[in-house]
Short mmCIF file of C-alpha atoms and ligand atoms in Angstrom, two decimals:
data_model
loop_
_atom_site.label_atom_id
_atom_site.label_comp_id
_atom_site.label_asym_id
_atom_site.label_seq_id
_atom_site.Cartn_x
_atom_site.Cartn_y
_atom_site.Cartn_z
CA MET Q 1 -7.35 -14.85 27.69
CA THR Q 2 -4.21 -12.61 27.99
CA ASN Q 3 -3.79 -9.58 30.19
CA TRP Q 4 -4.13 -6.73 28.17
CA GLN Q 5 -7.48 -8.82 26.67
CA LEU Q 6 -8.03 -8.83 30.44
CA VAL Q 7 -7.54 -5.46 31.71
CA VAL Q 8 -8.94 -3.74 27.51
CA GLY Q 9 -11.91 -6.27 28.91
CA SER Q 10 -12.52 -3.89 32.60
CA VAL Q 11 -11.79 -1.04 31.11
CA ALA Q 12 -14.49 -1.61 27.85
CA LEU Q 13 -17.28 -3.16 31.06
CA GLY Q 14 -16.88 0.06 32.82
CA GLY Q 15 -17.22 2.71 30.10
CA ALA Q 16 -20.31 0.09 28.49
CA THR Q 17 -21.54 1.19 32.26
CA TYR Q 18 -21.38 5.18 32.05
CA LEU Q 19 -22.18 5.47 28.62
CA THR Q 20 -25.64 3.54 28.92
CA LEU Q 21 -26.17 4.81 32.48
CA GLN Q 22 -25.26 8.43 30.51
CA ARG Q 23 -27.77 7.20 27.61
CA ALA Q 24 -30.27 5.87 30.07
CA LEU Q 25 -30.07 9.61 32.27
CA SER Q 26 -30.31 11.61 28.95
CA ARG Q 27 -32.51 9.06 26.66
CA PRO Q 28 -35.38 11.38 24.82
CA GLU Q 29 -39.18 10.57 25.52
CA ASN Q 30 -39.87 10.87 22.24
CA HIS Q 31 -37.67 8.42 21.19
CA ALA Q 32 -38.38 6.24 18.17
CA PRO Q 33 -40.32 2.87 18.52
CA GLY Q 34 -38.04 -0.73 18.01
CA PRO Q 35 -37.49 -3.57 20.44
CA ALA Q 36 -37.14 -3.68 23.87
CA GLY Q 37 -33.49 -4.25 24.57
CA TRP Q 38 -30.68 -5.76 27.62
CA PRO Q 39 -29.65 -3.27 30.26
CA LEU Q 40 -25.68 -2.20 28.73
CA VAL Q 41 -25.44 -4.28 25.72
CA GLY Q 42 -29.23 -2.61 24.28
CA ASN Q 43 -29.72 -4.96 21.35
CA THR Q 44 -26.55 -6.07 20.36
CA PHE Q 45 -27.30 -9.76 20.68
CA GLN Q 46 -30.59 -9.16 19.05
CA VAL Q 47 -29.66 -8.30 16.04
CA PRO Q 48 -28.91 -11.19 13.60
CA GLN Q 49 -25.06 -11.87 12.14
CA THR Q 50 -26.54 -12.90 8.85
CA LYS Q 51 -28.71 -10.04 6.60
CA ILE Q 52 -29.68 -7.65 8.90
CA TRP Q 53 -31.91 -6.37 5.62
CA ARG Q 54 -34.23 -9.50 6.85
CA TYR Q 55 -34.35 -8.41 10.32
CA PHE Q 56 -34.93 -4.76 9.72
CA GLU Q 57 -38.16 -5.69 7.17
CA LYS Q 58 -39.32 -7.87 9.67
CA LEU Q 59 -39.57 -4.83 12.37
CA GLY Q 60 -40.94 -2.20 10.41
CA TYR Q 61 -43.89 -4.82 10.24
CA GLU Q 62 -43.95 -4.82 14.47
CA HIS Q 63 -43.07 -1.13 15.13
CA GLY Q 64 -43.31 0.40 11.81
CA PRO Q 65 -41.18 2.01 8.90
CA ILE Q 66 -39.01 4.57 11.71
CA PHE Q 67 -37.05 2.71 14.52
CA ARG Q 68 -34.36 2.89 17.22
CA LEU Q 69 -31.82 0.22 17.96
CA SER Q 70 -29.43 0.59 20.57
CA LEU Q 71 -25.57 -1.44 20.17
CA ALA Q 72 -23.61 -1.27 22.67
CA GLY Q 73 -23.91 2.96 23.01
CA ASP Q 74 -24.66 3.35 19.93
CA GLU Q 75 -27.66 4.78 18.84
CA ILE Q 76 -29.84 3.66 15.53
CA LEU Q 77 -32.06 5.22 13.67
CA VAL Q 78 -33.49 2.82 10.87
CA LEU Q 79 -35.80 3.98 7.80
CA ASN Q 80 -37.54 1.55 5.43
CA ASP Q 81 -39.75 4.36 3.76
CA PRO Q 82 -37.82 6.34 0.83
CA ALA Q 83 -40.26 9.36 1.77
CA ASP Q 84 -38.79 9.76 5.78
CA ALA Q 85 -35.05 8.91 4.02
CA GLU Q 86 -35.80 11.72 0.96
CA GLU Q 87 -36.74 14.27 3.75
CA LEU Q 88 -34.13 12.89 6.17
CA LEU Q 89 -30.36 12.78 4.03
CA HIS Q 90 -31.16 14.91 1.30
CA ARG Q 91 -33.41 17.96 2.30
CA ARG Q 92 -31.72 18.23 5.67
CA SER Q 93 -28.95 16.66 4.62
CA SER Q 94 -26.55 19.09 6.02
CA ASN Q 95 -27.66 17.52 9.45
CA TYR Q 96 -27.46 13.58 7.57
CA SER Q 97 -24.10 13.13 6.03
CA SER Q 98 -22.00 12.68 8.31
CA ARG Q 99 -20.30 8.71 8.95
CA LYS Q 100 -20.16 7.16 12.35
CA SER Q 101 -15.54 7.33 12.65
CA LEU Q 102 -14.12 4.08 12.71
CA VAL Q 103 -10.64 4.17 15.32
CA TYR Q 104 -9.44 1.23 13.18
CA ALA Q 105 -10.70 1.06 9.15
CA GLY Q 106 -11.05 4.65 9.68
CA HIS Q 107 -7.88 6.98 11.28
CA TYR Q 108 -5.83 3.93 11.14
CA GLN Q 109 -5.63 2.46 7.77
CA SER Q 110 -7.20 5.17 6.45
CA GLN Q 111 -5.70 7.45 7.62
CA ASN Q 112 -8.16 9.46 7.73
CA LYS Q 113 -8.68 9.61 3.96
CA ARG Q 114 -10.86 7.06 2.50
CA LEU Q 115 -14.15 8.66 1.07
CA VAL Q 116 -17.06 6.25 1.72
CA LEU Q 117 -15.40 6.44 5.59
CA LEU Q 118 -15.21 10.27 6.07
CA PRO Q 119 -17.04 12.89 8.94
CA TYR Q 120 -18.70 15.10 6.76
CA GLY Q 121 -16.09 18.73 6.87
CA THR Q 122 -13.89 20.03 3.99
CA GLU Q 123 -11.55 16.09 3.33
CA LEU Q 124 -15.30 15.17 2.42
CA LYS Q 125 -15.87 18.23 0.24
CA ASN Q 126 -12.90 17.98 -1.61
CA GLN Q 127 -12.34 14.58 -2.73
CA ARG Q 128 -16.44 14.18 -3.23
CA ALA Q 129 -15.75 17.05 -5.20
CA ALA Q 130 -13.01 15.45 -8.37
CA PHE Q 131 -15.20 12.13 -7.44
CA TYR Q 132 -17.54 14.58 -9.74
CA GLN Q 133 -15.74 15.77 -11.95
CA MET Q 134 -14.24 12.78 -13.32
CA LEU Q 135 -18.13 11.27 -13.18
CA GLN Q 136 -20.57 14.12 -13.74
CA PRO Q 137 -23.23 12.67 -16.15
CA ARG Q 138 -21.62 15.16 -18.68
CA VAL Q 139 -18.61 13.03 -19.39
CA ILE Q 140 -19.86 9.74 -18.46
CA GLY Q 141 -20.29 9.57 -21.86
CA SER Q 142 -16.55 9.54 -23.18
CA TYR Q 143 -16.28 6.75 -20.92
CA GLU Q 144 -19.00 4.67 -23.85
CA ARG Q 145 -16.44 2.55 -25.83
CA MET Q 146 -14.16 1.59 -22.80
CA GLN Q 147 -17.27 0.28 -21.52
CA GLU Q 148 -17.87 -1.87 -24.72
CA LEU Q 149 -14.48 -2.39 -25.21
CA GLU Q 150 -14.59 -4.12 -21.01
CA SER Q 151 -18.34 -5.73 -22.13
CA THR Q 152 -16.63 -7.69 -24.73
CA LYS Q 153 -13.76 -8.96 -22.94
CA LEU Q 154 -16.94 -10.33 -20.48
CA LEU Q 155 -18.13 -12.27 -23.40
CA PHE Q 156 -15.43 -13.66 -24.09
CA ASP Q 157 -14.74 -14.41 -20.17
CA MET Q 158 -17.92 -16.02 -20.16
CA LEU Q 159 -17.43 -18.06 -23.03
CA THR Q 160 -14.06 -19.55 -21.98
CA ARG Q 161 -14.31 -19.52 -18.66
CA PRO Q 162 -17.96 -20.72 -17.80
CA LEU Q 163 -17.14 -22.33 -15.07
CA GLU Q 164 -15.71 -19.24 -13.10
CA VAL Q 165 -18.91 -16.71 -13.82
CA ASP Q 166 -17.95 -14.74 -10.16
CA MET Q 167 -14.91 -14.15 -11.46
CA ASN Q 168 -15.59 -13.40 -14.92
CA ALA Q 169 -18.35 -10.71 -13.33
CA LYS Q 170 -15.59 -9.33 -10.44
CA ARG Q 171 -13.20 -8.48 -13.03
CA TYR Q 172 -15.48 -6.60 -15.36
CA ALA Q 173 -16.49 -4.42 -12.57
CA ALA Q 174 -12.84 -3.98 -11.21
CA SER Q 175 -10.71 -3.18 -14.40
CA LEU Q 176 -13.67 -0.55 -15.50
CA VAL Q 177 -12.50 1.34 -12.73
CA PHE Q 178 -8.90 0.53 -13.44
CA THR Q 179 -9.69 2.01 -16.14
CA LEU Q 180 -10.67 4.96 -15.06
CA SER Q 181 -8.02 5.14 -12.64
CA TYR Q 182 -5.23 4.78 -14.16
CA GLY Q 183 -5.44 4.90 -17.42
CA LYS Q 184 -4.57 1.14 -18.60
CA ARG Q 185 -6.01 -2.04 -18.00
CA LEU Q 186 -6.00 -4.60 -15.82
CA ALA Q 187 -3.38 -7.24 -15.97
CA ASP Q 188 -5.42 -10.78 -18.06
CA ASP Q 189 -3.58 -12.66 -15.07
CA ASP Q 190 -6.11 -13.06 -12.12
CA GLU Q 191 -3.37 -12.28 -9.42
CA ASP Q 192 -4.42 -8.44 -9.81
CA LEU Q 193 -8.00 -8.86 -9.65
CA LYS Q 194 -7.38 -11.82 -6.69
CA ALA Q 195 -4.70 -9.15 -4.58
CA VAL Q 196 -7.45 -6.72 -5.09
CA ILE Q 197 -10.62 -8.87 -4.14
CA ASP Q 198 -8.47 -9.46 -1.09
CA ILE Q 199 -7.85 -6.02 0.47
CA LEU Q 200 -11.47 -5.43 -0.15
CA ASP Q 201 -12.60 -8.17 1.65
CA LYS Q 202 -10.49 -7.10 4.76
CA PHE Q 203 -11.75 -4.01 4.72
CA ILE Q 204 -14.72 -4.10 4.02
CA GLN Q 205 -14.63 -6.80 7.39
CA GLY Q 206 -13.02 -5.00 9.20
CA CYS Q 207 -16.22 -1.89 8.78
CA TYR Q 208 -18.47 -4.42 10.70
CA PRO Q 209 -19.99 -3.53 13.41
CA GLY Q 210 -18.22 -5.19 16.53
CA ALA Q 211 -15.38 -6.48 14.26
CA HIS Q 212 -13.23 -4.60 16.56
CA LEU Q 213 -13.69 -3.78 20.12
CA VAL Q 214 -11.70 0.15 19.75
CA ASP Q 215 -14.55 0.80 17.58
CA THR Q 216 -17.73 -0.32 20.12
CA PHE Q 217 -15.59 1.53 22.83
CA PRO Q 218 -14.01 4.02 20.75
CA PHE Q 219 -12.89 5.93 24.17
CA LEU Q 220 -10.08 3.17 24.97
CA ASP Q 221 -8.01 4.77 21.82
CA LYS Q 222 -8.00 7.73 23.82
CA ILE Q 223 -6.70 5.55 27.17
CA LEU Q 224 -4.75 3.10 26.25
CA PRO Q 225 -0.73 3.06 25.73
CA ASP Q 226 -0.02 1.44 22.69
CA PHE Q 227 0.98 -1.35 24.28
CA LEU Q 228 -2.48 -2.34 25.28
CA ALA Q 229 -3.74 -1.52 21.80
CA PRO Q 230 -2.24 -3.44 19.39
CA TRP Q 231 -5.14 -2.47 17.28
CA ARG Q 232 -3.07 0.17 16.00
CA ALA Q 233 0.21 -1.48 15.23
CA GLU Q 234 -2.29 -3.94 13.52
CA ALA Q 235 -4.00 -1.22 11.14
CA ARG Q 236 -1.16 1.00 10.77
CA GLN Q 237 0.53 -1.84 8.69
CA LYS Q 238 -1.98 -2.54 7.45
CA HIS Q 239 -2.35 0.80 6.12
CA GLU Q 240 1.89 0.90 5.14
CA ASN Q 241 -0.05 -2.43 2.70
CA GLU Q 242 -2.19 -0.83 1.09
CA MET Q 243 0.61 1.93 0.00
CA LYS Q 244 2.09 -0.74 -1.49
CA ALA Q 245 -0.66 -2.92 -2.80
CA ARG Q 246 -1.11 -3.01 -5.95
CA PHE Q 247 -4.41 -1.18 -6.69
CA LEU Q 248 -3.80 2.08 -3.71
CA VAL Q 249 -0.23 2.47 -4.29
CA ALA Q 250 2.36 5.58 -4.46
CA ARG Q 251 3.74 3.61 -7.62
CA LEU Q 252 -0.02 3.91 -10.15
CA VAL Q 253 -0.37 6.77 -9.42
CA LEU Q 254 3.22 8.10 -9.51
CA GLU Q 255 3.07 6.05 -12.96
CA VAL Q 256 0.16 8.83 -14.07
CA LYS Q 257 1.76 11.91 -12.86
CA GLN Q 258 4.94 10.35 -14.72
CA LYS Q 259 3.10 10.72 -18.48
CA VAL Q 260 1.49 14.10 -17.15
CA ASP Q 261 4.34 15.78 -16.34
CA ASP Q 262 6.41 14.32 -20.16
CA GLY Q 263 2.75 16.30 -21.56
CA ARG Q 264 0.63 13.56 -22.52
CA THR Q 265 -2.24 14.68 -23.10
CA ASP Q 266 -4.28 11.27 -24.11
CA LEU Q 267 -4.29 10.19 -20.19
CA GLU Q 268 -7.54 9.93 -19.81
CA CYS Q 269 -7.88 8.82 -16.44
CA PHE Q 270 -9.25 10.17 -12.80
CA ALA Q 271 -5.10 9.78 -11.42
CA ALA Q 272 -4.58 12.43 -14.33
CA ARG Q 273 -7.20 14.77 -13.90
CA LEU Q 274 -5.84 15.01 -9.68
CA TRP Q 275 -2.61 15.60 -10.28
CA GLU Q 276 -3.50 18.40 -12.27
CA GLN Q 277 -5.73 19.72 -10.24
CA GLN Q 278 -3.79 18.81 -7.28
CA GLU Q 279 -3.58 22.27 -5.34
CA LYS Q 280 -6.65 23.25 -5.98
CA PHE Q 281 -7.41 20.13 -4.42
CA ASN Q 282 -5.09 20.21 -2.31
CA LEU Q 283 -3.82 16.63 -2.34
CA ASP Q 284 -0.94 14.94 -1.57
CA LEU Q 285 0.21 11.71 -2.67
CA VAL Q 286 -1.65 9.53 0.22
CA THR Q 287 -4.96 11.21 -0.32
CA LEU Q 288 -4.49 11.70 -3.96
CA SER Q 289 -3.86 7.56 -4.12
CA TYR Q 290 -7.23 6.89 -1.82
CA ILE Q 291 -9.23 8.91 -3.87
CA ALA Q 292 -8.05 7.05 -7.27
CA GLY Q 293 -7.67 3.67 -4.61
CA SER Q 294 -12.12 4.77 -3.60
CA ALA Q 295 -13.20 4.69 -6.80
CA PHE Q 296 -11.90 0.90 -7.16
CA GLU Q 297 -13.24 -0.21 -4.68
CA ALA Q 298 -16.57 1.33 -4.48
CA GLY Q 299 -16.66 0.45 -8.19
CA THR Q 300 -15.90 -3.15 -7.64
CA GLY Q 301 -18.05 -4.45 -5.55
CA ALA Q 302 -22.11 -3.40 -6.21
CA THR Q 303 -21.20 -3.66 -9.79
CA GLY Q 304 -19.97 -6.99 -9.94
CA GLY Q 305 -23.04 -8.09 -7.28
CA THR Q 306 -25.18 -6.52 -9.73
CA ILE Q 307 -24.37 -8.76 -12.53
CA LEU Q 308 -24.30 -11.39 -10.38
CA TRP Q 309 -27.24 -11.21 -9.02
CA PHE Q 310 -28.66 -10.85 -12.96
CA ILE Q 311 -27.49 -13.63 -13.56
CA MET Q 312 -29.81 -15.43 -10.59
CA ALA Q 313 -32.68 -13.52 -12.12
CA MET Q 314 -32.43 -15.03 -14.91
CA ILE Q 315 -32.31 -18.94 -14.04
CA MET Q 316 -35.49 -18.51 -12.03
CA PHE Q 317 -36.72 -15.94 -14.98
CA PRO Q 318 -36.39 -17.75 -18.02
CA ASP Q 319 -39.08 -15.68 -19.20
CA ALA Q 320 -37.52 -12.29 -19.00
CA LEU Q 321 -34.57 -13.32 -20.57
CA LYS Q 322 -36.63 -14.96 -23.72
CA ARG Q 323 -39.15 -11.59 -23.85
CA ALA Q 324 -35.32 -9.08 -23.80
CA GLN Q 325 -33.56 -11.47 -26.22
CA ASP Q 326 -36.73 -11.19 -28.13
CA GLU Q 327 -36.18 -7.27 -27.48
CA VAL Q 328 -32.27 -7.59 -28.50
CA ASP Q 329 -33.38 -9.30 -31.65
CA SER Q 330 -35.84 -7.06 -32.97
CA VAL Q 331 -33.27 -4.34 -32.95
CA VAL Q 332 -30.21 -5.85 -33.86
CA GLY Q 333 -31.33 -8.62 -35.99
CA THR Q 334 -30.50 -12.47 -35.21
CA ASP Q 335 -27.58 -13.18 -37.49
CA GLY Q 336 -24.90 -12.76 -34.30
CA GLU Q 337 -22.99 -9.94 -36.56
CA THR Q 338 -24.55 -6.80 -34.89
CA ILE Q 339 -23.59 -6.67 -30.77
CA PRO Q 340 -25.78 -4.33 -29.28
CA THR Q 341 -24.62 -0.28 -28.39
CA PHE Q 342 -24.61 2.84 -25.78
CA GLU Q 343 -26.41 3.25 -29.75
CA HIS Q 344 -29.34 1.27 -28.98
CA LEU Q 345 -29.94 2.11 -25.49
CA ASP Q 346 -33.18 4.03 -26.50
CA ARG Q 347 -34.65 1.62 -28.43
CA LEU Q 348 -34.18 -0.92 -25.81
CA PRO Q 349 -35.98 0.09 -23.67
CA TYR Q 350 -36.97 -3.61 -21.26
CA CYS Q 351 -33.76 -4.18 -21.34
CA VAL Q 352 -33.14 -1.00 -19.65
CA ALA Q 353 -36.23 -2.19 -17.13
CA LEU Q 354 -34.54 -5.32 -16.43
CA THR Q 355 -31.56 -3.73 -15.51
CA LYS Q 356 -34.20 -0.95 -12.70
CA GLU Q 357 -35.58 -4.18 -11.50
CA THR Q 358 -32.01 -6.40 -10.67
CA PHE Q 359 -31.04 -2.87 -9.20
CA ARG Q 360 -34.88 -3.35 -7.48
CA TRP Q 361 -34.93 -6.57 -6.67
CA MET Q 362 -31.73 -7.43 -5.54
CA PRO Q 363 -29.88 -4.50 -4.33
CA ALA Q 364 -25.72 -5.10 -4.33
CA THR Q 365 -25.84 -3.27 -0.61
CA PRO Q 366 -29.42 -4.08 0.64
CA GLY Q 367 -28.52 -2.72 3.75
CA GLY Q 368 -27.52 0.61 3.22
CA PHE Q 369 -25.34 2.86 4.34
CA PRO Q 370 -25.42 3.90 8.10
CA HIS Q 371 -25.84 7.73 7.72
CA TYR Q 372 -24.33 9.21 10.41
CA SER Q 373 -26.52 13.19 12.70
CA ASP Q 374 -23.72 15.98 14.04
CA HIS Q 375 -27.41 17.62 15.77
CA ASP Q 376 -30.13 16.56 18.08
CA ASP Q 377 -33.65 16.90 15.53
CA GLU Q 378 -36.77 16.19 15.68
CA TYR Q 379 -39.29 14.79 12.99
CA LYS Q 380 -42.45 13.60 12.80
CA GLY Q 381 -42.32 13.79 17.00
CA LEU Q 382 -39.56 11.91 17.23
CA LYS Q 383 -36.33 13.17 18.84
CA ILE Q 384 -32.88 12.08 16.78
CA LYS Q 385 -30.59 13.09 19.33
CA ALA Q 386 -26.91 14.12 17.73
CA ASN Q 387 -24.74 11.12 16.02
CA THR Q 388 -27.32 8.67 16.06
CA MET Q 389 -26.27 6.73 12.99
CA VAL Q 390 -29.16 6.45 10.16
CA ILE Q 391 -29.54 3.75 8.04
CA PRO Q 392 -32.00 3.89 4.68
CA CYS Q 393 -32.64 -0.09 4.60
CA ILE Q 394 -32.86 0.03 0.70
CA TRP Q 395 -34.21 -3.93 1.04
CA SER Q 396 -36.99 -2.78 2.91
CA MET Q 397 -37.98 0.25 0.57
CA GLN Q 398 -37.97 -1.95 -2.53
CA HIS Q 399 -39.70 -5.41 -1.47
CA ASN Q 400 -42.91 -2.49 -0.27
CA PRO Q 401 -46.19 -4.93 -1.17
CA ASP Q 402 -47.56 -1.15 -2.08
CA ARG Q 403 -44.75 0.27 -4.15
CA PHE Q 404 -44.11 -2.72 -5.39
CA PRO Q 405 -46.54 -5.82 -5.87
CA ASN Q 406 -45.21 -9.06 -5.18
CA PRO Q 407 -41.75 -7.84 -4.31
CA LEU Q 408 -40.16 -11.04 -5.23
CA THR Q 409 -41.08 -11.87 -8.13
CA PHE Q 410 -38.41 -10.04 -11.22
CA ASP Q 411 -40.57 -8.72 -13.07
CA PRO Q 412 -39.53 -5.24 -15.05
CA GLU Q 413 -42.84 -4.97 -16.87
CA ARG Q 414 -43.45 -3.20 -13.49
CA PHE Q 415 -40.87 -0.83 -14.51
CA LEU Q 416 -42.32 0.24 -17.93
CA ALA Q 417 -45.91 0.03 -16.29
CA ASN Q 418 -45.46 2.61 -13.96
CA GLY Q 419 -44.10 5.94 -15.35
CA ASP Q 420 -40.31 5.28 -13.58
CA MET Q 421 -38.91 5.29 -17.97
CA THR Q 422 -39.86 8.62 -19.28
CA SER Q 423 -36.50 10.49 -17.78
CA SER Q 424 -34.31 10.33 -20.34
CA GLY Q 425 -30.79 10.74 -20.06
CA SER Q 426 -28.35 10.44 -16.72
CA SER Q 427 -31.43 9.60 -14.50
CA LEU Q 428 -32.72 6.86 -16.52
CA PHE Q 429 -31.55 3.95 -14.95
CA THR Q 430 -31.26 5.76 -11.30
CA GLU Q 431 -34.65 7.13 -10.63
CA GLY Q 432 -37.56 4.71 -9.79
CA HIS Q 433 -35.07 2.58 -7.30
CA TYR Q 434 -32.74 3.51 -3.98
CA GLY Q 435 -30.34 1.05 -4.72
CA LEU Q 436 -27.45 4.03 -4.98
CA GLY Q 437 -28.12 5.67 -1.47
CA PHE Q 438 -29.62 8.85 -0.45
CA GLY Q 439 -28.92 13.00 -0.10
CA ARG Q 440 -24.68 14.34 0.23
CA ARG Q 441 -23.44 10.99 0.19
CA ILE Q 442 -25.63 9.37 -2.58
CA CYS Q 443 -23.01 6.99 -4.63
CA PRO Q 444 -20.85 9.54 -7.06
CA GLY Q 445 -20.34 6.61 -9.33
CA ARG Q 446 -24.19 5.66 -9.88
CA TYR Q 447 -23.97 7.01 -13.69
CA LEU Q 448 -20.96 4.67 -14.56
CA GLY Q 449 -22.16 2.14 -12.43
CA SER Q 450 -25.54 1.88 -14.22
CA THR Q 451 -24.44 2.52 -17.61
CA SER Q 452 -21.46 -0.61 -17.10
CA ALA Q 453 -24.23 -2.42 -15.45
CA TRP Q 454 -26.83 -2.20 -18.61
CA ILE Q 455 -24.47 -3.08 -21.20
CA GLY Q 456 -23.46 -5.86 -19.63
CA ILE Q 457 -26.32 -7.01 -19.09
CA THR Q 458 -27.53 -6.37 -22.22
CA ARG Q 459 -24.58 -7.91 -24.23
CA LEU Q 460 -24.81 -10.63 -21.77
CA ILE Q 461 -28.82 -11.47 -22.99
CA TRP Q 462 -27.45 -10.79 -26.52
CA ALA Q 463 -24.35 -13.63 -26.79
CA PHE Q 464 -26.09 -16.33 -24.16
CA ASN Q 465 -28.88 -18.68 -23.04
CA ILE Q 466 -28.59 -18.53 -19.19
CA GLY Q 467 -29.61 -21.35 -17.31
CA PRO Q 468 -29.68 -23.25 -14.15
CA ALA Q 469 -26.34 -25.62 -14.09
CA LEU Q 470 -26.79 -29.37 -14.35
CA ASP Q 471 -25.12 -32.20 -11.86
CA ASP Q 472 -24.01 -35.44 -13.31
CA ALA Q 473 -27.43 -37.14 -13.56
CA GLY Q 474 -27.78 -33.57 -16.47
CA LYS Q 475 -30.65 -32.34 -13.08
CA PRO Q 476 -30.96 -28.92 -13.16
CA ILE Q 477 -29.03 -27.59 -9.80
CA PRO Q 478 -31.02 -25.64 -8.09
CA VAL Q 479 -30.14 -21.46 -7.22
CA ASP Q 480 -31.25 -20.21 -4.25
CA PRO Q 481 -31.14 -16.61 -3.33
CA GLU Q 482 -31.00 -16.60 0.02
CA LYS Q 483 -27.25 -18.04 -0.45
CA CYS Q 484 -25.61 -15.53 -0.62
CA THR Q 485 -23.07 -13.34 1.19
CA SER Q 486 -24.12 -10.52 4.06
CA GLY Q 487 -21.71 -7.54 4.45
CA ILE Q 488 -22.27 -4.41 3.34
CA THR Q 489 -22.48 -5.31 -0.78
CA SER Q 490 -24.15 -8.88 -0.78
CA GLN Q 491 -22.97 -10.73 -3.01
CA VAL Q 492 -25.00 -14.09 -4.72
CA PHE Q 493 -23.61 -17.34 -4.11
CA LEU Q 494 -23.48 -19.26 -8.25
CA PRO Q 495 -24.15 -23.36 -8.10
CA LEU Q 496 -21.93 -24.74 -10.92
C1 LIG Y 1 -24.14 -0.31 -10.10
C2 LIG Y 1 -23.09 -0.54 -8.82
C3 LIG Y 1 -23.10 0.07 -7.74
C4 LIG Y 1 -24.09 0.29 -7.24
C5 LIG Y 1 -25.34 -0.55 -6.27
C6 LIG Y 1 -23.75 1.33 -5.86
C7 LIG Y 1 -24.20 1.75 -4.72
C8 LIG Y 1 -23.83 2.82 -4.07
C9 LIG Y 1 -24.84 3.50 -2.46
C10 LIG Y 1 -25.92 2.66 -2.15
C11 LIG Y 1 -23.63 3.56 -1.62
C12 LIG Y 1 -23.99 4.92 -0.55
C13 LIG Y 1 -24.42 5.61 -0.61
C14 LIG Y 1 -25.31 6.81 0.42
O1 LIG Y 1 -24.56 6.54 1.46
O2 LIG Y 1 -26.03 7.03 0.83
C15 LIG Y 1 -21.85 3.94 -2.36
C16 LIG Y 1 -21.37 5.03 -1.85
C17 LIG Y 1 -20.05 5.11 -2.62
N1 LIG Y 1 -20.02 4.36 -4.53
FE1 LIG Y 1 -21.37 3.66 -5.77
N2 LIG Y 1 -22.71 2.10 -5.60
C18 LIG Y 1 -22.37 1.66 -7.55
C19 LIG Y 1 -21.33 1.22 -8.02
C20 LIG Y 1 -19.91 2.59 -8.13
C21 LIG Y 1 -19.29 3.31 -8.93
C22 LIG Y 1 -18.90 2.20 -10.20
C23 LIG Y 1 -18.66 4.50 -7.65
C24 LIG Y 1 -17.47 4.31 -8.39
C25 LIG Y 1 -16.50 4.89 -9.93
C26 LIG Y 1 -19.31 4.11 -7.11
C27 LIG Y 1 -18.61 4.47 -5.96
C28 LIG Y 1 -18.94 5.16 -4.35
C29 LIG Y 1 -18.14 6.09 -3.59
C30 LIG Y 1 -16.80 6.40 -3.27
C31 LIG Y 1 -19.23 5.80 -2.18
C32 LIG Y 1 -19.23 6.25 -1.37
C33 LIG Y 1 -19.35 8.62 -0.98
C34 LIG Y 1 -19.67 8.46 0.22
O3 LIG Y 1 -19.37 8.61 1.51
O4 LIG Y 1 -19.55 9.93 0.32
N3 LIG Y 1 -20.02 3.60 -6.38
N4 LIG Y 1 -22.57 3.14 -3.11
#
C-alpha cells in the first residue's frame, strides 16, 4: 500500500466512524425494516456484486415491499411495489427527483453537466426541457422514416454478419441516436461504434457504488490536497478525453453549428435545435456537447439491450415467435414484397404486446435508477430521511406473481388479456410495465426508445427464423438468461 493510500484510508476510516455514529444517534425510530447491518459498514458486505435486483427481490419477500439498507454511510430505501414508487417518485416528485452527487463521475468527469447524474435544479430543468422538445410525442412521428431506414440496416447486418448479433443490435441503437443527435449516420466502420461503447462502459463502471473511494466518503474531496487525491486529475483527464472523443466532441456539435450558421434549414437534429435555442436554455459549448452526448449514451445501451433480450426470448419461447410471424404474414403477406412499417402498427397488436413483454420479462435496467431525496418525509408511518437513495426495483415490480403470473415465462398474451393495450398513440408502449422509470426523472427517450424497439423487433420477426446456435455436432447450444451483465443496464450473453 502506498503512503497516500494509507493516509486516505485512515482519513476514510475516521470519517466513516464519525458518519456511522452520527447516523446511529440520529436514526429515526420508525425507519423501514431491513436486514441488520454491521457497525461502520452497514450492509455493504451483504450486498452482492452481481444482479443486485435479485437480492432486492429476495429482501422484499423477507421484509416487505419497502425496506432499507445502509451502505457505508449511504441510506438506501428500496421500493418493490409500483404503487409506492408512484406515490413517492411521482406524486411527491418535488422531493424525490434528485440524484446522489458523484464526485468522480459527476463533478470532475462530467463537470456537473451530464443529465443522468444531475441533481434536481435549474440545470436539470433546462436540459430536460431541451430533451422534451426533441423527444416529445408530437415530434416523434417525424423520426419514423429514420427508424425504418436504420431497422432495414439492422436486417442487413444480421443477414451478413450473423455471428455479430451483439454488435448489430448496439449499432442499430447507436446509429438511431447518432442521427437524431448530429443529423448524420454513424460511420459504417466498427471503429466509431467501439470507441463509443468503450466510453460508455467506462463511464458506467465509474458510477458503480464503491467504484471510487471518494464517492463513498465525499468529504475526502474537501479535505485532501491534490497530491493525496489522485481521482481529481484522473477524472478531469477523462473529461478532456470525452470532449475530444468522437461522440461528445465539440467537433461534432461545432460542425452542426457551422451548418446552422450557413442557413441550412433541412437539419433535423438535436444539436441544431440546441444551437438555435442556445440563449433560451443558457447553453455553453460543454453543456451542449453533453446534452447531445447524453441522448447518445443513455439511448444506446437500453435500446440495444432490449433487442438482445428479444432474441433470447425468441430462442426460449418459439411459440411466441411463431404467433408473431403468423400475425405479420397475415398483414403484409408472405411473398416477401412488403416489409412491415409504422403504417402497419395498428394491425399488429401481438407484435406490440410482444415488445411490451420484452420490456417486462427482462428489463434493460432491472435494478432501476436511484432517485435521491432532498427533505425528510413520512410515508405509511415510516420516516424517510433527507439524502436517502430511493431505488425503484423494476425487476421486482415486473416479476410480482400476483400482478404477472408465472413471471419468468415470456407471454405476450398477458398484455392482450389484461387491458394494457387500450391506450393509443404515444403511451401504447409505455403503459403496463415500469421499465422506463418514474416521476420527473422518467426516461425522456421513452417514446423514441420503445418505438425503435418495436420496429426493430417486428422486422426481425418478419425477416428471420430465430433459434439457438448449433455446436459442431449440430446440437443446439442452450441459452441461459442468468448469463447477463450486472451493471445499470443488463445485457444478455448469446452463445454463437
Ligand atoms: C427502450 C429503451 C430505453 C429504456 C428501457 C430506457 C430506460 C430508462 C430508465 C429506466 C431510466 C431511469 C428513469 C428514472 O430515473 O426513473 C432512463 C433515463 C434516461 N434515459 Fe432512457 N431508456 C431507453 C431509451 C432511451 C433513449 C432512446 C434515450 C435518448 C434518446 C434515453 C435517454 C435517457 C436519459 C437522458 C435518461 C436520464 C434522465 C434523467 O436522469 O433525468 N433513453 N431510461
